[in-house]
Short mmCIF file of C-alpha atoms and ligand atoms in Angstrom, two decimals:
data_model
loop_
_atom_site.label_atom_id
_atom_site.label_comp_id
_atom_site.label_asym_id
_atom_site.label_seq_id
_atom_site.Cartn_x
_atom_site.Cartn_y
_atom_site.Cartn_z
CA MET A 985 -0.10 -0.02 0.02
CA ASN A 986 1.13 3.54 -0.77
CA ARG A 987 2.70 5.10 2.48
CA PHE A 988 1.24 8.44 1.56
CA SER A 989 -2.34 7.02 0.78
CA TYR A 990 -3.83 9.71 2.87
CA LEU A 991 -2.83 12.18 0.26
CA ASN A 992 -4.59 10.16 -2.46
CA ASN A 993 -7.74 12.46 -2.49
CA LEU A 994 -5.65 15.80 -2.85
CA PRO A 995 -6.06 17.30 -6.30
CA VAL A 996 -2.92 16.85 -8.50
CA LYS A 997 -2.22 20.59 -8.29
CA GLN A 998 -1.92 20.52 -4.53
CA LYS A 999 -0.02 17.20 -4.65
CA LEU A 1000 2.63 18.79 -7.02
CA LEU A 1001 2.75 21.89 -4.88
CA LEU A 1002 3.18 19.85 -1.83
CA VAL A 1003 6.01 17.65 -3.38
CA ILE A 1004 7.90 20.85 -4.51
CA MET A 1005 7.48 22.76 -1.25
CA ALA A 1006 8.39 19.68 0.86
CA THR A 1007 11.48 18.99 -1.11
CA THR A 1008 12.52 22.62 -1.23
CA LEU A 1009 12.02 23.13 2.45
CA MET A 1010 13.91 20.12 3.35
CA GLY A 1011 16.83 21.06 1.12
CA LEU A 1012 16.88 24.58 2.62
CA VAL A 1013 16.78 23.34 6.21
CA LEU A 1014 19.50 20.69 5.62
CA ALA A 1015 21.72 23.17 3.86
CA SER A 1016 21.24 25.91 6.36
CA ALA A 1017 21.83 23.35 9.23
CA ALA A 1018 25.11 22.15 7.56
CA PHE A 1019 26.22 25.61 6.94
CA LEU A 1020 25.53 26.83 10.36
CA GLY A 1021 27.05 23.64 12.00
CA TYR A 1022 30.24 24.08 9.98
CA ASP A 1023 30.50 27.72 10.68
CA ARG A 1024 30.06 27.19 14.49
CA TYR A 1025 32.71 24.56 14.42
CA GLN A 1026 35.03 27.02 12.59
CA VAL A 1027 34.40 29.96 14.85
CA LYS A 1028 34.95 27.73 18.04
CA LYS A 1029 38.26 26.40 16.45
CA ASN A 1030 39.46 30.03 15.76
CA MET A 1031 38.46 31.16 19.16
CA ALA A 1032 40.30 28.19 20.82
CA GLN A 1033 43.45 29.06 18.64
CA ASP A 1034 43.26 32.81 19.61
CA ILE A 1035 42.76 32.08 23.32
CA SER A 1036 45.63 29.51 23.34
CA ALA A 1037 47.99 31.93 21.60
CA LEU A 1038 47.11 34.57 24.18
CA GLY A 1039 47.60 32.08 27.01
CA ARG A 1040 50.84 31.06 25.65
CA LEU A 1041 51.92 34.72 25.40
CA ILE A 1042 50.99 35.44 28.97
CA ALA A 1043 52.73 32.33 30.08
CA ASP A 1044 55.91 33.35 28.33
CA ARG A 1045 55.76 36.83 29.67
CA SER A 1046 55.03 35.73 33.27
CA ALA A 1047 57.87 33.36 33.83
CA ALA A 1048 60.13 36.32 35.09
CA ALA A 1049 57.28 37.48 37.51
CA LEU A 1050 57.13 34.04 38.95
CA VAL A 1051 60.87 33.67 39.29
CA PHE A 1052 61.22 37.07 40.92
CA ASP A 1053 58.00 36.64 42.89
CA ASP A 1054 56.55 39.71 41.36
CA PRO A 1055 52.68 39.32 41.39
CA ARG A 1056 52.21 43.01 40.09
CA LEU A 1057 54.19 42.33 37.05
CA ALA A 1058 52.04 39.20 36.52
CA GLU A 1059 48.83 41.08 37.11
CA LYS A 1060 50.02 43.74 34.54
CA ASN A 1061 50.68 40.90 32.07
CA LEU A 1062 47.16 39.56 32.72
CA ALA A 1063 45.64 42.95 32.24
CA SER A 1064 46.74 42.89 28.61
CA LEU A 1065 44.01 40.32 28.15
CA ARG A 1066 41.50 43.18 28.26
CA VAL A 1067 41.97 43.52 24.41
CA LYS A 1068 40.01 40.31 23.99
CA SER A 1069 36.48 41.24 25.25
CA ALA A 1070 35.43 37.50 25.28
CA ILE A 1071 37.95 36.73 28.03
CA VAL A 1072 36.20 37.20 31.41
CA ALA A 1073 38.66 35.86 33.78
CA ALA A 1074 42.36 34.64 34.09
CA CYS A 1075 44.83 33.84 36.66
CA ILE A 1076 48.29 32.56 37.20
CA TYR A 1077 48.96 29.70 39.56
CA GLY A 1078 52.37 29.41 41.29
CA GLU A 1079 54.30 26.15 41.27
CA ASP A 1080 52.52 25.08 44.44
CA GLY A 1081 49.07 25.59 42.69
CA ALA A 1082 48.17 28.73 44.74
CA ILE A 1083 46.76 31.71 42.78
CA PHE A 1084 49.70 34.03 42.16
CA ALA A 1085 47.87 36.68 40.20
CA SER A 1086 44.45 37.09 38.80
CA TYR A 1087 42.32 39.19 36.34
CA THR A 1088 38.68 39.70 35.83
CA ALA A 1089 37.20 41.65 33.00
CA ASP A 1090 34.87 43.77 35.06
CA ASN A 1091 37.39 44.13 38.00
CA ILE A 1092 34.87 42.68 40.38
CA SER A 1093 36.43 39.55 41.71
CA THR A 1094 33.46 37.26 41.99
CA GLU A 1095 35.12 34.67 39.87
CA LYS A 1096 35.79 31.32 41.47
CA PHE A 1097 39.01 30.08 39.89
CA PRO A 1098 39.28 26.27 39.69
CA ALA A 1099 42.00 24.30 41.24
CA VAL A 1100 44.91 24.03 38.91
CA SER A 1101 44.61 21.20 36.50
CA ASN A 1102 47.14 18.87 35.22
CA THR A 1103 45.21 18.48 31.94
CA LEU A 1104 46.67 21.22 29.91
CA GLY A 1105 45.16 22.90 26.90
CA HIS A 1106 41.55 24.21 26.14
CA ALA A 1107 38.18 22.79 26.80
CA PHE A 1108 34.70 23.96 25.97
CA THR A 1109 31.86 23.90 28.54
CA SER A 1110 28.20 24.79 27.83
CA ASN A 1111 28.94 28.55 28.10
CA SER A 1112 32.65 29.04 28.24
CA LEU A 1113 36.14 28.09 26.93
CA THR A 1114 38.75 27.27 29.53
CA LEU A 1115 42.44 27.05 28.97
CA PHE A 1116 45.37 25.90 31.12
CA GLU A 1117 48.75 26.72 29.80
CA PRO A 1118 52.02 25.85 31.59
CA VAL A 1119 54.61 28.54 32.58
CA GLU A 1120 58.01 27.02 31.91
CA LEU A 1121 61.61 27.94 32.63
CA GLU A 1122 64.33 26.01 30.99
CA GLY A 1123 61.93 23.07 30.39
CA LYS A 1124 60.68 23.09 34.02
CA ARG A 1125 57.05 23.98 34.85
CA ILE A 1126 57.06 26.81 37.34
CA GLY A 1127 53.40 27.80 37.15
CA THR A 1128 50.14 27.64 35.15
CA VAL A 1129 48.20 30.28 33.28
CA TYR A 1130 44.36 29.81 33.41
CA VAL A 1131 42.12 31.75 31.02
CA ARG A 1132 38.28 31.58 30.84
CA ALA A 1133 36.47 33.10 27.71
CA SER A 1134 32.78 33.44 27.57
CA LEU A 1135 30.88 31.94 24.73
CA LYS A 1136 28.11 34.62 25.03
CA GLU A 1137 29.40 36.51 21.90
CA LEU A 1138 29.45 33.26 20.00
CA ASP A 1139 25.98 32.53 21.07
CA THR A 1140 24.66 35.93 20.06
CA LEU A 1141 26.28 35.54 16.72
CA TRP A 1142 24.81 32.09 16.33
CA GLN A 1143 21.29 33.32 17.18
CA GLN A 1144 21.82 36.05 14.52
CA TYR A 1145 22.79 33.46 12.02
CA LEU A 1146 19.86 31.35 12.88
CA ALA A 1147 17.50 34.22 12.55
CA ALA A 1148 19.17 35.00 9.17
CA ALA A 1149 18.74 31.51 8.10
CA GLY A 1150 15.11 31.31 9.17
CA LEU A 1151 14.35 34.46 7.28
CA THR A 1152 16.11 33.20 4.22
CA ILE A 1153 14.25 29.92 4.34
CA PHE A 1154 10.98 31.76 4.84
CA LEU A 1155 11.60 34.17 1.87
CA THR A 1156 12.99 31.33 -0.39
CA SER A 1157 9.80 29.26 0.49
CA LEU A 1158 7.54 32.12 -0.52
CA ALA A 1159 9.34 32.54 -3.71
CA VAL A 1160 9.35 28.84 -4.38
CA PHE A 1161 5.58 28.72 -3.48
CA PHE A 1162 4.91 31.53 -5.97
CA LEU A 1163 6.95 30.07 -8.75
CA SER A 1164 5.86 26.37 -8.24
CA SER A 1165 2.16 27.31 -8.15
CA ARG A 1166 2.73 28.56 -11.64
CA LEU A 1167 5.02 26.03 -12.85
CA GLN A 1168 3.01 23.08 -11.57
CA ARG A 1169 0.37 23.81 -14.27
CA ILE A 1170 2.76 22.36 -16.89
CA ILE A 1171 1.91 19.01 -15.40
CA SER A 1172 -1.54 19.54 -13.80
CA GLU A 1173 -3.24 21.36 -16.55
CA PRO A 1174 -3.04 18.61 -19.21
CA LEU A 1175 -4.22 16.12 -16.54
CA ILE A 1176 -7.07 18.30 -15.51
CA HIS A 1177 -8.06 18.78 -19.13
CA LEU A 1178 -7.88 15.11 -19.82
CA THR A 1179 -10.09 14.48 -16.70
CA GLN A 1180 -12.63 17.13 -17.67
CA THR A 1181 -12.66 15.69 -21.26
CA SER A 1182 -13.47 12.13 -20.03
CA GLN A 1183 -16.11 13.50 -17.58
CA ARG A 1184 -17.86 15.30 -20.34
CA ILE A 1185 -17.83 12.22 -22.62
CA SER A 1186 -19.35 10.04 -20.04
CA GLN A 1187 -22.05 12.73 -19.11
CA GLN A 1188 -23.01 13.59 -22.71
CA ASN A 1189 -22.28 10.06 -24.22
CA ASP A 1190 -20.44 12.11 -26.90
CA TYR A 1191 -17.51 10.18 -28.21
CA SER A 1192 -16.68 12.80 -30.84
CA LEU A 1193 -15.00 14.90 -28.31
CA ARG A 1194 -11.18 14.88 -28.17
CA ALA A 1195 -8.62 15.98 -25.56
CA ILE A 1196 -6.05 18.62 -26.81
CA LYS A 1197 -2.46 17.57 -26.87
CA GLU A 1198 -0.10 20.14 -25.59
CA GLY A 1199 3.42 18.46 -26.09
CA GLU A 1200 5.35 15.34 -27.00
CA ASP A 1201 6.06 14.11 -23.47
CA GLU A 1202 4.32 11.30 -21.56
CA LEU A 1203 1.34 13.44 -21.02
CA GLY A 1204 1.14 14.18 -24.70
CA LEU A 1205 1.37 10.38 -25.31
CA LEU A 1206 -1.40 9.72 -22.83
CA VAL A 1207 -3.67 12.36 -24.61
CA GLU A 1208 -2.84 10.65 -27.93
CA ALA A 1209 -3.73 7.15 -26.53
CA PHE A 1210 -6.90 8.46 -24.96
CA ASN A 1211 -7.97 10.14 -28.26
CA GLY A 1212 -7.10 6.76 -30.11
CA MET A 1213 -9.43 4.92 -27.83
CA LEU A 1214 -12.19 7.41 -28.44
CA GLU A 1215 -11.66 7.01 -32.12
CA THR A 1216 -12.00 3.22 -31.81
CA ILE A 1217 -15.16 3.54 -29.59
CA GLU A 1218 -16.73 6.04 -32.09
CA VAL A 1219 -16.03 3.71 -35.11
CA GLN A 1220 -17.35 0.65 -33.23
CA ASN A 1221 -20.46 2.59 -32.11
CA LYS A 1222 -21.13 3.60 -35.82
CA ASN A 1223 -20.64 0.05 -36.96
CA LEU A 1224 -22.92 -1.15 -34.11
CA GLU A 1225 -25.61 1.44 -35.05
CA THR A 1226 -25.44 0.41 -38.68
CA THR A 1227 -25.71 -3.24 -37.72
CA VAL A 1228 -28.65 -2.55 -35.36
CA ALA A 1229 -30.45 -0.53 -38.01
CA THR A 1230 -29.89 -3.33 -40.53
CA ARG A 1231 -31.02 -6.01 -38.15
CA THR A 1232 -34.05 -3.99 -36.98
CA SER A 1233 -35.24 -3.40 -40.56
CA GLU A 1234 -34.76 -7.12 -41.29
CA LEU A 1235 -36.66 -7.97 -38.21
CA THR A 1236 -39.43 -5.52 -38.95
CA ALA A 1237 -39.71 -7.07 -42.49
CA ALA A 1238 -39.70 -10.52 -41.09
CA ASN A 1239 -42.30 -9.40 -38.54
CA ILE A 1240 -44.58 -8.02 -41.08
CA LYS A 1241 -44.16 -11.33 -43.11
CA LEU A 1242 -44.98 -13.38 -40.08
CA LYS A 1243 -48.05 -11.28 -39.26
CA GLU A 1244 -49.23 -11.76 -42.74
CA LEU A 1245 -48.71 -15.42 -42.63
CA ASP A 1246 -50.31 -15.62 -39.23
CA THR A 1247 -53.39 -13.82 -40.49
CA LEU A 1248 -53.48 -16.09 -43.44
CA LYS A 1249 -53.27 -19.10 -41.35
CA SER A 1250 -55.98 -17.88 -38.92
CA MET A 1251 -58.17 -17.04 -42.08
CA PHE A 1252 -57.43 -20.53 -43.55
CA ILE A 1253 -58.35 -22.23 -40.24
CA ALA A 1254 -61.56 -20.16 -39.87
CA SER A 1255 -62.76 -21.02 -43.29
CA MET A 1256 -61.67 -24.63 -43.16
CA SER A 1257 -63.43 -24.97 -39.82
CA HIS A 1258 -66.47 -23.48 -41.21
CA GLU A 1259 -66.42 -26.08 -43.95
CA LEU A 1260 -66.02 -28.86 -41.43
CA ARG A 1261 -68.79 -27.48 -39.15
CA THR A 1262 -71.57 -27.93 -41.77
CA PRO A 1263 -71.16 -31.59 -42.29
CA LEU A 1264 -70.60 -32.21 -38.62
CA ASN A 1265 -73.83 -30.47 -37.66
CA SER A 1266 -75.69 -32.72 -39.96
CA ILE A 1267 -74.00 -35.72 -38.43
CA ILE A 1268 -75.04 -34.54 -34.97
CA GLY A 1269 -78.56 -33.80 -36.29
CA PHE A 1270 -79.08 -37.11 -37.89
CA THR A 1271 -77.57 -39.14 -35.19
CA GLY A 1272 -79.59 -37.36 -32.54
CA MET A 1273 -82.73 -37.96 -34.56
CA THR A 1274 -81.92 -41.73 -35.00
CA LEU A 1275 -80.98 -41.93 -31.16
CA GLN A 1276 -84.44 -40.58 -30.29
CA GLY A 1277 -86.01 -43.40 -32.37
CA LEU A 1278 -87.30 -41.24 -35.17
CA SER A 1279 -86.05 -43.67 -37.71
CA GLY A 1280 -87.27 -46.77 -35.94
CA GLU A 1281 -86.47 -48.80 -32.80
CA LEU A 1282 -82.69 -49.43 -32.02
CA ASN A 1283 -81.43 -52.25 -29.93
CA ASP A 1284 -79.16 -51.57 -26.99
CA GLU A 1285 -75.81 -52.14 -28.91
CA GLN A 1286 -76.90 -49.81 -31.63
CA LYS A 1287 -78.02 -47.22 -29.19
CA ASP A 1288 -74.64 -47.45 -27.30
CA ASN A 1289 -72.60 -47.14 -30.58
CA LEU A 1290 -74.67 -44.31 -31.89
CA SER A 1291 -74.58 -42.30 -28.65
CA ARG A 1292 -70.58 -42.63 -28.69
CA ALA A 1293 -70.65 -41.35 -32.25
CA TYR A 1294 -73.03 -38.57 -31.22
CA GLN A 1295 -70.81 -37.59 -28.17
CA SER A 1296 -67.62 -37.75 -30.30
CA ALA A 1297 -69.19 -35.46 -32.97
CA LYS A 1298 -70.34 -32.93 -30.45
CA HIS A 1299 -66.90 -32.85 -28.84
CA LEU A 1300 -65.38 -32.36 -32.36
CA LEU A 1301 -67.97 -29.62 -32.92
CA SER A 1302 -66.98 -27.84 -29.76
CA LEU A 1303 -63.31 -28.10 -30.63
CA ILE A 1304 -63.90 -26.70 -34.13
CA THR A 1305 -66.01 -23.85 -32.59
CA ASP A 1306 -63.28 -22.98 -30.24
CA VAL A 1307 -60.62 -23.12 -32.90
CA ILE A 1308 -62.74 -20.84 -35.08
CA ASP A 1309 -63.11 -18.42 -32.35
CA ILE A 1310 -59.44 -18.23 -31.52
CA SER A 1311 -58.44 -17.94 -35.16
CA LYS A 1312 -61.07 -15.04 -35.64
CA ILE A 1313 -59.77 -13.28 -32.48
CA GLU A 1314 -56.18 -13.71 -33.51
CA ALA A 1315 -56.86 -12.48 -37.01
CA GLY A 1316 -58.73 -9.53 -35.58
CA ARG A 1317 -61.88 -10.67 -37.50
CA ILE A 1318 -64.29 -10.75 -34.69
CA ASP A 1319 -66.55 -7.96 -33.66
CA THR A 1320 -68.01 -7.22 -30.33
CA TYR A 1321 -71.63 -6.38 -29.85
CA PRO A 1322 -71.97 -4.47 -26.54
CA GLU A 1323 -75.45 -4.35 -25.10
CA THR A 1324 -76.91 -3.55 -21.68
CA VAL A 1325 -77.83 -6.74 -19.79
CA PHE A 1326 -78.78 -7.80 -16.30
CA LEU A 1327 -75.85 -9.89 -15.00
CA GLU A 1328 -78.33 -12.14 -13.17
CA THR A 1329 -79.74 -13.15 -16.64
CA VAL A 1330 -76.35 -13.96 -18.06
CA VAL A 1331 -75.46 -16.04 -14.88
CA SER A 1332 -78.82 -18.00 -14.95
CA GLU A 1333 -78.22 -18.78 -18.65
CA ALA A 1334 -74.72 -19.98 -17.89
CA ILE A 1335 -76.11 -22.23 -14.91
CA ILE A 1336 -78.66 -23.64 -17.30
CA ALA A 1337 -75.86 -24.88 -19.56
CA ILE A 1338 -73.97 -26.65 -16.81
CA GLU A 1339 -76.95 -27.83 -14.75
CA PRO A 1340 -77.11 -31.46 -16.20
CA GLN A 1341 -73.42 -32.26 -15.24
CA LEU A 1342 -73.98 -30.44 -11.91
CA LYS A 1343 -76.86 -32.72 -10.99
CA GLU A 1344 -75.10 -35.81 -12.35
CA LYS A 1345 -72.22 -35.27 -10.00
CA HIS A 1346 -74.55 -34.23 -7.03
CA LEU A 1347 -72.60 -31.01 -6.51
CA SER A 1348 -73.96 -27.91 -4.67
CA LEU A 1349 -74.29 -24.54 -6.33
CA ASP A 1350 -74.36 -21.26 -4.52
CA ILE A 1351 -74.88 -17.99 -6.38
CA GLU A 1352 -74.41 -14.36 -5.18
CA VAL A 1353 -75.33 -11.71 -7.62
CA PRO A 1354 -76.28 -8.18 -6.58
CA ASP A 1355 -80.13 -7.58 -7.56
CA GLY A 1356 -80.62 -5.50 -10.66
CA LEU A 1357 -76.89 -5.12 -11.53
CA GLN A 1358 -76.61 -4.04 -15.10
CA LEU A 1359 -73.58 -4.31 -17.35
CA ASN A 1360 -72.93 -3.06 -20.83
CA THR A 1361 -70.92 -6.06 -22.40
CA ASP A 1362 -70.89 -8.48 -25.15
CA LYS A 1363 -73.42 -10.87 -23.66
CA LYS A 1364 -72.65 -13.82 -25.97
CA ARG A 1365 -68.85 -13.53 -25.16
CA LEU A 1366 -69.35 -13.17 -21.45
CA LEU A 1367 -71.74 -16.13 -21.40
CA GLN A 1368 -69.08 -18.19 -23.32
CA CYS A 1369 -66.40 -17.25 -20.68
CA LEU A 1370 -68.71 -18.05 -17.72
CA ILE A 1371 -69.83 -21.40 -19.08
CA ASN A 1372 -66.09 -22.28 -19.65
CA LEU A 1373 -65.15 -21.45 -16.11
CA LEU A 1374 -68.31 -23.02 -14.59
CA SER A 1375 -68.04 -26.27 -16.56
CA ASN A 1376 -64.29 -26.52 -15.60
CA GLY A 1377 -65.40 -26.14 -11.89
CA VAL A 1378 -67.86 -28.98 -12.24
CA LYS A 1379 -65.48 -31.12 -14.34
CA PHE A 1380 -62.64 -30.87 -11.90
CA THR A 1381 -64.65 -31.22 -8.64
CA GLU A 1382 -65.68 -34.56 -7.26
CA GLU A 1383 -67.24 -33.46 -3.94
CA GLY A 1384 -68.72 -30.23 -2.51
CA GLY A 1385 -69.76 -27.67 -5.06
CA ILE A 1386 -69.45 -24.41 -7.09
CA ARG A 1387 -69.91 -20.89 -5.71
CA LEU A 1388 -70.40 -17.91 -8.00
CA THR A 1389 -69.97 -14.43 -6.34
CA VAL A 1390 -70.09 -11.03 -7.99
CA THR A 1391 -68.26 -8.10 -6.46
CA GLU A 1392 -68.69 -4.46 -7.73
CA ARG A 1393 -65.61 -2.38 -8.25
CA ASP A 1394 -65.35 1.23 -9.43
CA GLU A 1395 -65.49 0.88 -13.16
CA ALA A 1396 -65.76 -2.96 -13.25
CA VAL A 1397 -67.35 -5.94 -11.97
CA ALA A 1398 -65.53 -9.10 -10.71
CA ILE A 1399 -67.29 -12.54 -11.15
CA ALA A 1400 -65.48 -15.27 -9.18
CA VAL A 1401 -66.16 -18.90 -9.78
CA ALA A 1402 -64.93 -20.97 -6.85
CA ASP A 1403 -64.88 -24.80 -6.64
CA THR A 1404 -63.90 -27.39 -4.06
CA GLY A 1405 -62.16 -29.54 -6.53
CA ILE A 1406 -58.72 -30.89 -7.09
CA GLY A 1407 -57.03 -27.44 -7.23
CA ILE A 1408 -53.95 -26.60 -9.34
CA ALA A 1409 -50.26 -27.02 -8.27
CA GLU A 1410 -48.35 -23.84 -7.89
CA ASN A 1411 -45.90 -24.52 -10.81
CA ASP A 1412 -48.83 -25.40 -13.14
CA LEU A 1413 -50.39 -21.98 -12.69
CA PRO A 1414 -48.29 -20.11 -15.25
CA LYS A 1415 -48.99 -22.47 -18.11
CA LEU A 1416 -52.76 -22.64 -17.32
CA PHE A 1417 -53.98 -20.13 -19.93
CA GLU A 1418 -51.87 -21.51 -22.72
CA ALA A 1419 -53.36 -23.24 -25.75
CA PHE A 1420 -53.76 -27.01 -25.67
CA GLU A 1421 -52.47 -27.05 -22.07
CA ARG A 1422 -54.13 -29.86 -20.05
CA LEU A 1423 -52.55 -30.51 -16.72
CA ASP A 1424 -51.47 -33.98 -15.65
CA THR A 1425 -54.02 -34.85 -13.08
CA HIS A 1426 -55.96 -38.10 -12.16
CA LEU A 1427 -59.11 -36.54 -13.85
CA ARG A 1428 -57.33 -35.86 -17.04
CA VAL A 1429 -58.60 -38.89 -19.00
CA LYS A 1430 -61.85 -39.24 -17.18
CA VAL A 1431 -63.21 -35.65 -17.90
CA GLY A 1432 -61.67 -35.14 -21.30
CA GLY A 1433 -61.24 -31.76 -22.76
CA THR A 1434 -59.28 -29.85 -25.50
CA GLY A 1435 -56.97 -27.47 -23.41
CA LEU A 1436 -58.38 -24.61 -25.33
CA GLY A 1437 -61.16 -23.45 -22.86
CA LEU A 1438 -59.04 -21.33 -20.69
CA TYR A 1439 -56.83 -19.98 -23.53
CA LEU A 1440 -60.08 -18.94 -25.33
CA THR A 1441 -61.58 -17.45 -22.17
CA LYS A 1442 -58.44 -15.41 -21.70
CA LYS A 1443 -58.39 -14.15 -25.30
CA ILE A 1444 -62.11 -13.30 -25.16
CA THR A 1445 -61.81 -11.43 -21.84
CA THR A 1446 -58.71 -9.37 -22.75
CA ASP A 1447 -59.18 -8.83 -26.53
CA LEU A 1448 -63.07 -8.59 -26.63
CA LEU A 1449 -64.38 -7.79 -23.27
CA ARG A 1450 -61.36 -5.41 -22.33
CA GLY A 1451 -61.12 -7.20 -18.97
CA GLU A 1452 -58.83 -9.82 -17.32
CA VAL A 1453 -59.08 -13.26 -15.89
CA SER A 1454 -56.98 -14.42 -12.97
CA VAL A 1455 -56.70 -17.59 -10.83
CA GLN A 1456 -55.93 -18.47 -7.25
CA SER A 1457 -55.50 -22.09 -6.43
CA LYS A 1458 -53.57 -24.67 -4.53
CA ALA A 1459 -53.42 -28.39 -5.22
CA GLY A 1460 -56.15 -30.20 -3.32
CA GLN A 1461 -57.77 -27.11 -2.12
CA GLY A 1462 -60.03 -25.99 -4.91
CA SER A 1463 -59.61 -23.09 -7.30
CA ILE A 1464 -61.09 -19.62 -7.66
CA PHE A 1465 -61.15 -18.19 -11.28
CA THR A 1466 -62.03 -14.50 -11.51
CA LEU A 1467 -63.26 -12.65 -14.45
CA THR A 1468 -63.04 -8.98 -14.24
CA VAL A 1469 -65.00 -7.05 -16.94
CA PRO A 1470 -65.62 -3.28 -17.34
CA ARG A 1471 -69.09 -2.08 -16.57
CA ASP A 1472 -69.34 -0.18 -19.78
CA LEU A 1473 -67.64 -1.85 -22.81
CA GLN A 1474 -69.45 0.48 -25.23
CA LYS A 1475 -67.82 3.58 -23.65
CA LEU A 1476 -64.36 1.79 -23.75
CA THR A 1477 -64.60 0.83 -27.41
CA GLU A 1478 -65.67 4.31 -28.39
CA THR A 1479 -62.61 5.89 -26.75
P1 ADP B 1243 -59.92 -28.46 -20.87
O1 ADP B 1243 -60.80 -28.15 -19.60
O2 ADP B 1243 -60.69 -28.58 -22.02
O3 ADP B 1243 -58.87 -29.39 -20.48
P2 ADP B 1243 -59.13 -25.72 -20.26
O4 ADP B 1243 -58.17 -24.80 -21.00
O5 ADP B 1243 -60.43 -25.35 -19.86
O6 ADP B 1243 -59.18 -27.10 -21.03
O7 ADP B 1243 -58.22 -26.16 -18.88
C1 ADP B 1243 -56.95 -26.54 -19.00
C2 ADP B 1243 -56.56 -27.36 -17.92
O8 ADP B 1243 -56.56 -26.51 -16.70
C3 ADP B 1243 -57.54 -28.44 -17.60
O9 ADP B 1243 -57.24 -29.58 -18.39
C4 ADP B 1243 -57.27 -28.72 -16.14
O10 ADP B 1243 -56.09 -29.64 -15.98
C5 ADP B 1243 -56.91 -27.36 -15.57
N1 ADP B 1243 -58.06 -26.78 -14.96
C6 ADP B 1243 -59.04 -25.87 -15.55
N2 ADP B 1243 -59.94 -25.47 -14.67
C7 ADP B 1243 -59.68 -26.16 -13.55
C8 ADP B 1243 -60.34 -26.17 -12.19
N3 ADP B 1243 -61.49 -25.44 -11.92
N4 ADP B 1243 -59.83 -27.00 -11.30
C9 ADP B 1243 -58.66 -27.67 -11.48
N5 ADP B 1243 -58.07 -27.70 -12.80
C10 ADP B 1243 -58.57 -26.89 -13.75
#
């Protein structure tokens, strides 16, 4: 991880400025520190040399004073140290180590002279420089000169140097800041321009925009690569648009062709089915008449065979009728005939149609229709849907019964047909309204059917009655099919 990751969110401008300023400041501080350190070392060295030379001089001059025991001469010698303002005190020790003569810069003898040291030469303490210099005569040490110089002047000088260095660093930093805030633009401006261009591209989705190249450096190369990528995207987009346009027009053409074919198919089925219905009706008519004994007595076997033929013909007729209806609706060749009817009347007619099967299976019937409720709808089609739902209810119920309830909504009426039959498994519900879909249940073979009833009911409800059909069911717990139709179909077809 980047050690300076906390700086990641700073704008490039400020990062550059920070780098320049930090580097410059560090350089200035290090250079000043080195310079000041070296200077202090030199000044101290010179001072030590000066004081040592003076000490040596006093020692040479004071040999006679010591030999002749003349402290006044020694003090006079010491007094010549006054020329060096840094020297604050000095003394001469006799051979026995006692102070022979002394000197203080301000003549007030507050100085505490140290005991004579055997370590000769100079030494620095925190605030002064001390020197012990031997007084020798013919190679024999007859005394010692002690000199103490204050470092005060040195410290004052040092403080002035520090202040000057501080000021120099401050002024240089200001100048560097001023200069670098201008110079950083060389790097930051192309980057900012590149960022702004990419933002505009993503906001406006306009890949024709280009970044402007300022030079031939790495930033220039970056701009070039960026523009190159834009070029590629633009070309690809154009190709894609052309392909999409071509495909769309191909699809539209294919779609139109398919629709034409579909209409043709529906028209074909409708007219073929019509041709089939005529002979079928005559088969049903004649077998019905024969079954009733109008053409003479039939024996049991003949009756049984004929009634099978009669039932099959009726089944075929209902299948053909359904197919014709579906084809006509799909081809848009079916008209609606809205009329105002009492819902009770439509429901009663539907009940009459399913009553024989209801009685045969000993199922109960419960009806709840508000009195005098009128609807403007296509009566024939509504009746067809109701009969489909009711007869399914009867077909798929072994025990219990059917319950039909009507609920009034704002602009619509909901007719629910509930049964206590076998119900429908949850995963079968989505395919329930598809054509020729018959669910795999134990009643499948027994009750027969085409798998077109619900498909047709849905088509009629949505396409002709402008309503909808829904189902609620659970396997083994009965089903509720709900038809919701508008109160006023006429009004809806006019708008
Ligand atoms: P058909 O009744 O001719 O088979 P439908 O389209 O009317 O065709 O119904 C399709 C299938 O939906 C039926 O075969 C049956 O499996 C299921 N189904 C329809 N109504 C009910 C119902 N009330 N209870 C249980 N299953 C039903």
